[in-house]
Coordinates of C-alpha atoms and ligand atoms in Angstrom, one line a residue:
X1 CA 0.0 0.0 0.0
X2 CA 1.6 3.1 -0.9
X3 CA 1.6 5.5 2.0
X4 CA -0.1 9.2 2.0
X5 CA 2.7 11.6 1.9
X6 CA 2.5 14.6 0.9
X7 CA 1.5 15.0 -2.9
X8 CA 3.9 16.8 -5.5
X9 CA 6.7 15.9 -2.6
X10 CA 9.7 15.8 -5.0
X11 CA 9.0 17.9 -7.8
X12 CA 11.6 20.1 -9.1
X13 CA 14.2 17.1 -7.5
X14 CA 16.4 14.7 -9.6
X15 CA 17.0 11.3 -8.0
X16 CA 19.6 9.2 -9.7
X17 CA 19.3 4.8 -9.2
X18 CA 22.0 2.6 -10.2
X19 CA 19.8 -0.7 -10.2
X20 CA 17.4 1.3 -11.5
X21 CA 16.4 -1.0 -14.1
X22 CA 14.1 -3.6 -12.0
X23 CA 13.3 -4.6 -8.8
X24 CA 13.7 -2.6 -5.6
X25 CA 15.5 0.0 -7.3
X26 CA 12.9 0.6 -10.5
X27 CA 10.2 0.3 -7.5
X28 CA 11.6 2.9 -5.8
X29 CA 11.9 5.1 -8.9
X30 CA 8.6 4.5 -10.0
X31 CA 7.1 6.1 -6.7
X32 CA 9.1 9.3 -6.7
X33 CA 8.5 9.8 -10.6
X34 CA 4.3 9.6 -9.5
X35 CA 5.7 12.6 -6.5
X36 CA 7.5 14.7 -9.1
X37 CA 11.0 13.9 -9.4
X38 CA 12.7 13.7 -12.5
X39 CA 14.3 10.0 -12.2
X40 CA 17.3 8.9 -14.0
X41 CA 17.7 5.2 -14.5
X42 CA 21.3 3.4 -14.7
X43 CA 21.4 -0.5 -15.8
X44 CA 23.2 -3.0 -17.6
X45 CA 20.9 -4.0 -20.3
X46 CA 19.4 -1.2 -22.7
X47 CA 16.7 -2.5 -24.0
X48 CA 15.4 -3.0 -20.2
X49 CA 16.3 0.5 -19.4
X50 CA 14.0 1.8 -22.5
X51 CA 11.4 -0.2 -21.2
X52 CA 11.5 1.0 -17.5
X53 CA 12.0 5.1 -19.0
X54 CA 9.3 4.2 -21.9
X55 CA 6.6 2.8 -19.2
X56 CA 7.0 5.1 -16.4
X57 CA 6.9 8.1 -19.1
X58 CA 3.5 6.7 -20.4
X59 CA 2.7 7.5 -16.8
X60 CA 2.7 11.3 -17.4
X61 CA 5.9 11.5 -15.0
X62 CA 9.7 12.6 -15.8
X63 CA 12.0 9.7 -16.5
X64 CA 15.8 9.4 -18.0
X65 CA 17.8 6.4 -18.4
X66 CA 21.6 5.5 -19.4
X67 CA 23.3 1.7 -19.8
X68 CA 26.1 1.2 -18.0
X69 CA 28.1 -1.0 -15.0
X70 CA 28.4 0.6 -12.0
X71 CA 31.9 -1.8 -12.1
X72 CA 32.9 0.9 -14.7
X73 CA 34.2 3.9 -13.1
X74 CA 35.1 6.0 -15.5
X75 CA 31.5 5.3 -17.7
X76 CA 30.0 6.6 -14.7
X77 CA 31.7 9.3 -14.0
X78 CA 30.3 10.4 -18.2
X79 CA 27.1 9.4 -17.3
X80 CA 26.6 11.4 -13.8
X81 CA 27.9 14.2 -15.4
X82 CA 25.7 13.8 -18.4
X83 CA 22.6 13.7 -15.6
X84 CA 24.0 17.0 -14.4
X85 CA 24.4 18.5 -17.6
X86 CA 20.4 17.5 -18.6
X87 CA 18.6 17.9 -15.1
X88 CA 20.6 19.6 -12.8
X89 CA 22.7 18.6 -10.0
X90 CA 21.5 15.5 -8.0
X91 CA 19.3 15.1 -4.9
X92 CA 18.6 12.0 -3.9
X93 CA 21.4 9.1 -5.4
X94 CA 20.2 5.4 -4.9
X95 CA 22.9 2.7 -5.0
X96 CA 20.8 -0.1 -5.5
X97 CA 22.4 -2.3 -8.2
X98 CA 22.8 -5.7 -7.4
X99 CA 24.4 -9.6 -8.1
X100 CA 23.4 -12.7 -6.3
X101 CA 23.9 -16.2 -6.8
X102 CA 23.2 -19.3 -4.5
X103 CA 26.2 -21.0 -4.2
X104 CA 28.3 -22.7 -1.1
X105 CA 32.5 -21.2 -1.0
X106 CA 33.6 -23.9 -2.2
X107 CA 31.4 -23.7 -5.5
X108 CA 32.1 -20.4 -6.3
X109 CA 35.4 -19.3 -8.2
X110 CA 37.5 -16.3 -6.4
X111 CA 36.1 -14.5 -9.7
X112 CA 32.7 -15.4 -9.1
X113 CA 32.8 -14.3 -5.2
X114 CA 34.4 -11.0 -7.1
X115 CA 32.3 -10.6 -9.3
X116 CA 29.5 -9.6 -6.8
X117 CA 31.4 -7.5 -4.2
X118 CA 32.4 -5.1 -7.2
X119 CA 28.9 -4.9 -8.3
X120 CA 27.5 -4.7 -4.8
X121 CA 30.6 -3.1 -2.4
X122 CA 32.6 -1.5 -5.1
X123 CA 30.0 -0.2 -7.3
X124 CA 28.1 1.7 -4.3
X125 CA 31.4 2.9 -3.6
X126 CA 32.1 3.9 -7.5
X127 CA 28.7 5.4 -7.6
X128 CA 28.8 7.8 -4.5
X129 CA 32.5 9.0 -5.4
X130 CA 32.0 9.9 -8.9
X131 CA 28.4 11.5 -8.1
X132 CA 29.9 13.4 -4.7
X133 CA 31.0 16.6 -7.4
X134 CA 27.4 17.0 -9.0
X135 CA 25.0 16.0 -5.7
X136 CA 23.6 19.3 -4.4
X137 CA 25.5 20.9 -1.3
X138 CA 23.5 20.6 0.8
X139 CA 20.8 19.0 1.1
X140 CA 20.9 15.6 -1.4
X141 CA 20.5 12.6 0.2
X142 CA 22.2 9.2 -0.3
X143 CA 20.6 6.0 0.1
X144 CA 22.3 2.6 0.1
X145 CA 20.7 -0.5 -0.7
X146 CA 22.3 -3.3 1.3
X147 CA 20.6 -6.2 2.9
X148 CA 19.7 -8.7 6.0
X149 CA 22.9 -10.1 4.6
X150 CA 24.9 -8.1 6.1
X151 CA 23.9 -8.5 9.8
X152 CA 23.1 -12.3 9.6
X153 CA 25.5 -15.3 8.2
X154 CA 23.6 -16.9 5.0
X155 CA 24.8 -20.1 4.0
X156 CA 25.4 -20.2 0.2
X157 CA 26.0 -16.1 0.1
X158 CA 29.4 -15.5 1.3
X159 CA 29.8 -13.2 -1.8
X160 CA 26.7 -11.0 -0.8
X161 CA 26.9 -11.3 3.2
X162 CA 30.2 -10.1 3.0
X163 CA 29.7 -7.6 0.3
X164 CA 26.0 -5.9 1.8
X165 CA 28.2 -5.6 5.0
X166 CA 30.8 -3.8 3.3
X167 CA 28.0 -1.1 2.5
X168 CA 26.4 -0.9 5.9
X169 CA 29.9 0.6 7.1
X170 CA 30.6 2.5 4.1
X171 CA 27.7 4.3 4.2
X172 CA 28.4 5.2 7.3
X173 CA 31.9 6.7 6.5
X174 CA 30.8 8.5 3.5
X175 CA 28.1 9.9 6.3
X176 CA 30.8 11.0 8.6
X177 CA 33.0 12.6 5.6
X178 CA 30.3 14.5 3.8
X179 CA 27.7 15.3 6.7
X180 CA 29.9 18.9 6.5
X181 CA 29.1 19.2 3.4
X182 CA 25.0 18.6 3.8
X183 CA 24.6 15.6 2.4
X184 CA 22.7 12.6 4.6
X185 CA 23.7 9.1 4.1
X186 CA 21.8 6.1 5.5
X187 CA 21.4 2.4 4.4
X188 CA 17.9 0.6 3.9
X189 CA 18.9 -3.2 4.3
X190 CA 15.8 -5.0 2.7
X191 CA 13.9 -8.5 4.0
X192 CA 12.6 -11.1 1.3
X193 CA 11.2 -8.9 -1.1
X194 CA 8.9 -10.4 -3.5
X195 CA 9.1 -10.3 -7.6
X196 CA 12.7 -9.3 -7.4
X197 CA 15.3 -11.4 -9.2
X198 CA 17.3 -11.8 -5.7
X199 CA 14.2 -13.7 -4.2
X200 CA 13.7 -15.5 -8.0
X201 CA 16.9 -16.9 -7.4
X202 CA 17.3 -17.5 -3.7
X203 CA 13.8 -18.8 -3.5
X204 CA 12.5 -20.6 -6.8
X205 CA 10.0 -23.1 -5.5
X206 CA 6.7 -22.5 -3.5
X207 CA 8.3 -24.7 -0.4
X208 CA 10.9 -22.4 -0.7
X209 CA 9.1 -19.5 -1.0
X210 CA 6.9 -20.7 2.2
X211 CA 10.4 -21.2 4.3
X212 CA 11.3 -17.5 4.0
X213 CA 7.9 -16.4 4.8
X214 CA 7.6 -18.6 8.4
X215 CA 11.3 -17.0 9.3
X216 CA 9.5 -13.6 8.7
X217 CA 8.0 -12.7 12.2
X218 CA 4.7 -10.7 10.2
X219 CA 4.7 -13.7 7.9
X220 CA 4.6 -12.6 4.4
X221 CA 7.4 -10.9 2.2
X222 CA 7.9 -8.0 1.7
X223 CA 6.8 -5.9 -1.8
X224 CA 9.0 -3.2 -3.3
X225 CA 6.1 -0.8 -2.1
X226 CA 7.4 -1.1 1.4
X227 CA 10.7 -0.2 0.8
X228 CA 9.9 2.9 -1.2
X229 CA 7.8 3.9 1.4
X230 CA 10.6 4.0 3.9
X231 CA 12.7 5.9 1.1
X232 CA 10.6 8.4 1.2
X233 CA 10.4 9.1 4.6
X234 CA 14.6 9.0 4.4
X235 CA 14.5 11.7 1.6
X236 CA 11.7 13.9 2.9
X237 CA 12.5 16.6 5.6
X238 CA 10.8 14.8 8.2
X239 CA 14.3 12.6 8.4
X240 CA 16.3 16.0 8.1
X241 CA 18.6 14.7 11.6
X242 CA 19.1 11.1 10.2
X243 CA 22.2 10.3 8.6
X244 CA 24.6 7.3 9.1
X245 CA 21.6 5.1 9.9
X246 CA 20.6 1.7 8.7
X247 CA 16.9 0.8 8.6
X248 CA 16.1 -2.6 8.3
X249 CA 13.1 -2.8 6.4
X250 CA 12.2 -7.3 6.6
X251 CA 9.2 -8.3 8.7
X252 CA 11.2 -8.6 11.2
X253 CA 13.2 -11.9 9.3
X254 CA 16.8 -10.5 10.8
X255 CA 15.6 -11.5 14.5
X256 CA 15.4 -15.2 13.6
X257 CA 18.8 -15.5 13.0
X258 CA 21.7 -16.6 10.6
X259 CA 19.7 -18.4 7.8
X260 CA 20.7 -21.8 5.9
X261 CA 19.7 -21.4 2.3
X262 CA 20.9 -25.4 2.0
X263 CA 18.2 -26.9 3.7
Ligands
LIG1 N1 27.4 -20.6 -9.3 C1 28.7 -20.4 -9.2 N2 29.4 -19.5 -9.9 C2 28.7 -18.6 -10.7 C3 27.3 -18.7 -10.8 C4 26.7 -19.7 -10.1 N3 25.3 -19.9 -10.1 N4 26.9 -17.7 -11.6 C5 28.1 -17.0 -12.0 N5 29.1 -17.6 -11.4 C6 30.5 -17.2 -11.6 C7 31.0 -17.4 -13.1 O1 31.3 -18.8 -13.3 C8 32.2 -16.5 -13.2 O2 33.3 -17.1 -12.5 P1 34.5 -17.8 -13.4 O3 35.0 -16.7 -14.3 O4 35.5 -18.2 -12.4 O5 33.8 -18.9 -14.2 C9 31.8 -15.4 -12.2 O6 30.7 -15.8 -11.4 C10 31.3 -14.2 -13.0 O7 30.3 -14.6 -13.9 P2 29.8 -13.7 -15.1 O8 28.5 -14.3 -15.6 O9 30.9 -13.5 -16.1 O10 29.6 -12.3 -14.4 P3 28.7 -11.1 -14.8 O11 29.4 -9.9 -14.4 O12 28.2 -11.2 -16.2 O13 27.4 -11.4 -13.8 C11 26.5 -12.2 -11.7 C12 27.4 -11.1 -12.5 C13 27.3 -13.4 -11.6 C14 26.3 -11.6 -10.3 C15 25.2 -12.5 -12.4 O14 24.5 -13.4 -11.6 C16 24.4 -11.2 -12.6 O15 24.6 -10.5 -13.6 N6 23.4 -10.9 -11.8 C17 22.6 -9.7 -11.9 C18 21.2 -9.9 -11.5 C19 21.1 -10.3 -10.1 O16 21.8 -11.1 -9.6 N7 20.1 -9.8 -9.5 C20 19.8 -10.2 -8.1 C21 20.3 -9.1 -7.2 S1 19.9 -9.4 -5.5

């Protein structure tokens, strides 16, 4: 259920998404486009990124989109400076581009394990330097994407436990460093959230699907909805003292514990 804020909230704004493409991140996007921001969508695959630009514009609301790999430093260093050049400098930046894949250490390759802490840990990182020089001073607001992962072990996701955990504390160095500058950082570390490709993969089967919802204390997942709701609260002036934060937003699934995706 979408909550009732206030209507028009973020027009005139730019919010930029890495993972903007699909799932949490195109969730999110698609709610502040429908309150007036101009959003600006970064993914790997074009022809998704047209589609997610092409369907929210349909929608009467404001939409931009590049491809690109937030592994790619320099690419997105063109295409945050491109964003400035067309919109304006940035107010709300969303790091919410993502890999997963279920697999025990000892089935992954060191390049696989890479291969998702540079798109998770490295890319947020990549993303908040090369934007830093074209967010607006003050007042833009950074929001992380990171996961239950990081607080609680996960068998068969050392890559993205260790990775999501990397973010948590990054977050809250890049909220130390540019809180003088006027720029909020905080972390929104997702539950199961269903219809994304993470919860595809880590939960393909109904019996599956009706594990993760029993280790959820409200017992049902959680729908991208909920999250946006929360990032609206963390860009809107009511969360004008919070910085350095991280908001789980799961049901409640991070109080049952480490999880073992193997039985
Ligand atoms: N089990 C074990 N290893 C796997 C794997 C699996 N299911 N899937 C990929 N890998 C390994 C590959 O074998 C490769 O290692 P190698 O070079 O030693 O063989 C390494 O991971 C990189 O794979 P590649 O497909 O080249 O990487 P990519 O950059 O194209 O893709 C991934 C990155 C692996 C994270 C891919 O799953 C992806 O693109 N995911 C994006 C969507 C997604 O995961 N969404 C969920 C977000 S929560």
């Amino acid at each position: 259920m979408p909550v009732v804020f206030q209507e028009n909230l973020f027009v005139g704004k730019v919010a930029f998404f890495t993972g903007g493409t699909s799932g949490i991140g195109l969730g999110i996007a698609e709610y502040f486009a429908e309150m007036g921001a101009t959003v600006v969508l970064l993914g790997r695959n074009a022809e998704k990124m047209e589609a997610a630009v092409a369907a929210i514009r349909a929608r009467g609301h404001k939409a931009a989109g590049f491809a690109g790999d937030v592994r790619d430093y320099a690419a997105l260093e063109a295409i945050l400076g491109q964003t400035r050049e067309q919109h304006g400098e940035i107010d709300m930046l969303f790091c919410a581009a993502a890999g997963n894949f279920p697999a025990p250490v000892l089935g992954m390759s060191a390049n696989g394990f890479k291969a998702v802490v540079d798109i998770d840990l490295l890319g947020t990182f990549n993303t908040c330097r090369a934007a830093h020089q074209h967010l607006r001073k003050p007042g833009a607001v950074v929001i992380n994407i990171s996961a239950n992962h990081a607080h609680v072990a996960y068998t068969l996701q050392a890559h993205v436990c260790a990775a999501k955990a990397g973010v948590d504390l990054l977050s809250k160095v890049l909220a130390m460093e540019w809180g003088p500058d006027g720029i909020r950082v905080n972390c929104i570390t997702p539950g199961p959230i269903d219809g994304t490709e993470g919860m595809k993969r880590l939960a393909p089967t109904e019996e599956s699907r009706e594990r993760v919802i029993q280790s959820v204390p409200l017992r049902r997942m959680g729908t991208r909805q909920d999250i946006a709701n929360l990032a609206v609260f963390l860009c809107s002036d009511a969360a004008s003292y919070i910085s350095g934060a991280i908001y789980q937003c799961d049901g409640g699934q991070s109080l049952s514990g480490p999880r073992n995706l193997g039985s």
